[in-house]
Amino acid sequence: MNAAWWKNRRVVVTGGAGFLGANLCHALAGLGARVTAIDAMFEEGGANPRNLDGAGVMLVRGDLRDMELHSLCKGTEVLFNLAAQTSHMGGQKDPVADININAVSQVRLIQVMREAAPAARVVHASTRQFYGRPLYLPVNEMHPVNPPDANGVSKWAGEQYWLLESRVLHRPVVSLRLTNCYGPRLRIRDAKQTFLGIWVRRLLENEPFEVWGGAQLRDLAYVDDVTEAFLIAAECADQEGVNGQVFNLGGAPPVSLLELAERVIAANGGQGSFGTKEFPADRAPIDIGSYHADDHAFRKATGWAPRISLDEGLRLTLDWYRERLPDYL
Amino acid sequence: MNAAWWKNRRVVVTGGAGFLGANLCHALAGLGARVTAIDAMFEEGGANPRNLDGAGVMLVRGDLRDMELHSLCKGTEVLFNLAAQTSHMGGQKDPVADININAVSQVRLIQVMREAAPAARVVHASTRQFYGRPLYLPVNEMHPVNPPDANGVSKWAGEQYWLLESRVLHRPVVSLRLTNCYGPRLRIRDAKQTFLGIWVRRLLENEPFEVWGGAQLRDLAYVDDVTEAFLIAAECADQEGVNGQVFNLGGAPPVSLLELAERVIAANGGQGSFGTKEFPADRAPIDIGSYHADDHAFRKATGWAPRISLDEGLRLTLDWYRERLPDYL
């Protein structure tokens, strides 16, 4: 990462009050960028007003489906595009809202950006989710797309519209297909953002947490590593072999959920307990089994590599929430 | 095809006044099905009020984006879902309308069908288009999806929402990814539906037609063969290996556009001429080069095979339009 590159850059972060967006805003502000965060602050999403405490960035509350965007986007040099409906169950319950948020709004934003910031680089936050239940592991970018739910369809469509901006109009665009991410500013109130959120909450409340299934493998990515990947992707976005590409982004070496449960208890000083239960029948269609990413393409193209070990990341996460628990319940 | 199966079936055909939809309506009515055609009659699309002349089906004019659908869908046993924005250039010019027509409306229709006709079979008209420029030929269903334009993104999303209805809710759904189709009731006023339309018009007006490029291979499918594929797909839709599947559908053995130009002139009694020009620069991003389908999966699963040769199909097409040219200009 090239810290000097960011000084005084005009940056917009959609979903900027969410988990990844807010961490990115803190990092960008620390590098001297001029940051505007946009967030709809959905009750059911990852946004938390406390996420931007102390960041020194401007937060504009608005919904990409209908807000005025032109003046906000004008002059933008880098757009980090993280606004999304990410709830799998939410997509099944209201698929019209889901596609409007994740795809139609993206088309709208694209059209505004064509006029307001035709040269801006774009890093789009995408997801492993639409690969569905992996046909092989680790999953590389050639893995067939086979969305397990409506949310996977809409997220794929939103990504593809951005890639067309590179292919057809030559805008520098990179899409990062993320694995499960965790760390400070994750929604921990419930399991709506990721299962690890509610585990953290239960641990800090001295309650047992639940493991659904247990044998599934996951390669959790610590948020600081993900933030760095976004920054590097933006810096490299105009390079041959990066521009217009999708990249899988993984994290720590894969562990089963049962092993992860042991590791997070260890990171909590050995305090905590969990029970296991079957993956709930009503969620079976969206249970993708094991996943871990083959992210060597992104590592090779950009030099990025994760730096925080799983044990360290879990400890950092628990420590961060220990002091701020009431703000995240 | 099992003619008796269709007697008195309640069938809805969306896009029923369009090229493929109208041919399907004529066939269904001939088999004794009770058919409702729905069509928005877009000026720029494939619909033509004359397409349903003599078919004996009910045409409801309405737009899936906002029309009342519940009463129309109630009791439906088979839904042939052909309504779409199919114009590649239209999708680039107004991608918000494009995704609303091809994806958001499909989500809406799906939700109505869950209530109004939970057991109905669905055959969805999909497209080769989102494979983009083929990485290999012939293109099978495992070919990566790489849409060359906004219309390809929206058509893929619409298809995937339907496939989820099979995967999650076990509705019998089949999606047919069509190659270039031709025959009676094709839009020939201009090149908006397929290049062959305007060729037919020019030939019948004794004017030279234009070949863009010329070396590209195409496997044209004659509409009667496509109609039969839709009927067979519906009949087999509840079978293991068919339900929930996507199938590529090809046509005649592939020919280059230059050879096709010679063949269509031969089918016109040797009358006609053409010039060639470069593929226009403003359409280069959506020029996919050669395409022909590997459709052995559909043939094997259902026993379908095309029966009309290219020469015969071209002759039948020209003969049909010769008597009806003014209605299609």
Short mmCIF file of C-alpha atoms in Angstrom, two decimals, chain A residues 92-93 95-96 98-100 103-104 107-108 111 114 142 144-150 153-154 156-157 160-161 164 167-168 285, chain B residues 92-93 95-96 98-100 103-104 107-108 111 114 142 144-150 153-154 156-157 160-161 164 167-168 285:
data_model
loop_
_atom_site.label_atom_id
_atom_site.label_comp_id
_atom_site.label_asym_id
_atom_site.label_seq_id
_atom_site.Cartn_x
_atom_site.Cartn_y
_atom_site.Cartn_z
CA GLN A 92 -35.60 -14.33 0.13
CA LYS A 93 -38.23 -12.42 2.08
CA PRO A 95 -36.53 -10.06 -3.38
CA VAL A 96 -37.92 -6.94 -5.08
CA ASP A 98 -33.18 -6.83 -2.70
CA ILE A 99 -32.72 -6.42 -6.45
CA ASN A 100 -33.57 -2.73 -6.26
CA ALA A 103 -28.64 -4.09 -8.83
CA VAL A 104 -31.03 -1.32 -9.96
CA VAL A 107 -27.16 0.95 -12.50
CA ARG A 108 -28.34 4.33 -11.25
CA GLN A 111 -25.08 6.44 -14.76
CA ARG A 114 -20.46 8.49 -15.99
CA MET A 142 -13.37 -19.65 -12.74
CA PRO A 144 -19.27 -21.53 -11.97
CA VAL A 145 -21.71 -19.02 -10.57
CA ASN A 146 -24.65 -20.80 -9.00
CA PRO A 147 -26.43 -18.48 -6.55
CA PRO A 148 -28.17 -20.26 -3.68
CA ASP A 149 -30.62 -17.44 -3.06
CA ALA A 150 -32.11 -14.24 -4.47
CA VAL A 153 -28.49 -13.14 -7.99
CA SER A 154 -28.76 -9.44 -7.23
CA TRP A 156 -23.85 -10.86 -9.07
CA ALA A 157 -25.86 -8.54 -11.31
CA GLN A 160 -21.44 -7.34 -13.59
CA TYR A 161 -22.82 -3.87 -14.36
CA LEU A 164 -19.13 -3.59 -18.05
CA ARG A 167 -15.04 -3.51 -20.59
CA VAL A 168 -17.13 -1.06 -22.57
CA PRO A 285 -31.33 -24.18 0.65
CA GLN B 92 -27.14 -0.09 -23.09
CA LYS B 93 -29.24 3.02 -23.68
CA PRO B 95 -30.24 -0.08 -18.41
CA VAL B 96 -32.68 0.85 -15.63
CA ASP B 98 -33.84 -3.05 -19.03
CA ILE B 99 -33.29 -4.52 -15.56
CA ASN B 100 -36.83 -3.59 -14.50
CA ALA B 103 -35.30 -9.04 -13.77
CA VAL B 104 -37.45 -7.01 -11.35
CA VAL B 107 -39.34 -11.39 -9.37
CA ARG B 108 -42.80 -9.85 -9.30
CA GLN B 111 -44.22 -13.90 -6.32
CA ARG B 114 -46.31 -18.64 -5.81
CA MET B 142 -20.75 -25.10 -18.38
CA PRO B 144 -18.58 -19.25 -18.07
CA VAL B 145 -21.13 -16.47 -18.05
CA ASN B 146 -19.56 -13.24 -19.24
CA PRO B 147 -22.24 -10.82 -20.40
CA PRO B 148 -21.13 -8.39 -23.10
CA ASP B 149 -23.77 -5.82 -22.25
CA ALA B 150 -26.35 -4.70 -19.69
CA VAL B 153 -26.82 -9.13 -17.07
CA SER B 154 -30.56 -8.59 -16.68
CA TRP B 156 -29.17 -13.85 -16.64
CA ALA B 157 -30.64 -12.48 -13.41
CA GLN B 160 -31.62 -17.33 -12.12
CA TYR B 161 -34.62 -16.15 -10.09
CA LEU B 164 -34.29 -20.70 -7.55
CA ARG B 167 -34.06 -25.34 -6.26
CA VAL B 168 -35.71 -23.83 -3.20
CA PRO B 285 -18.18 -4.26 -27.36
#
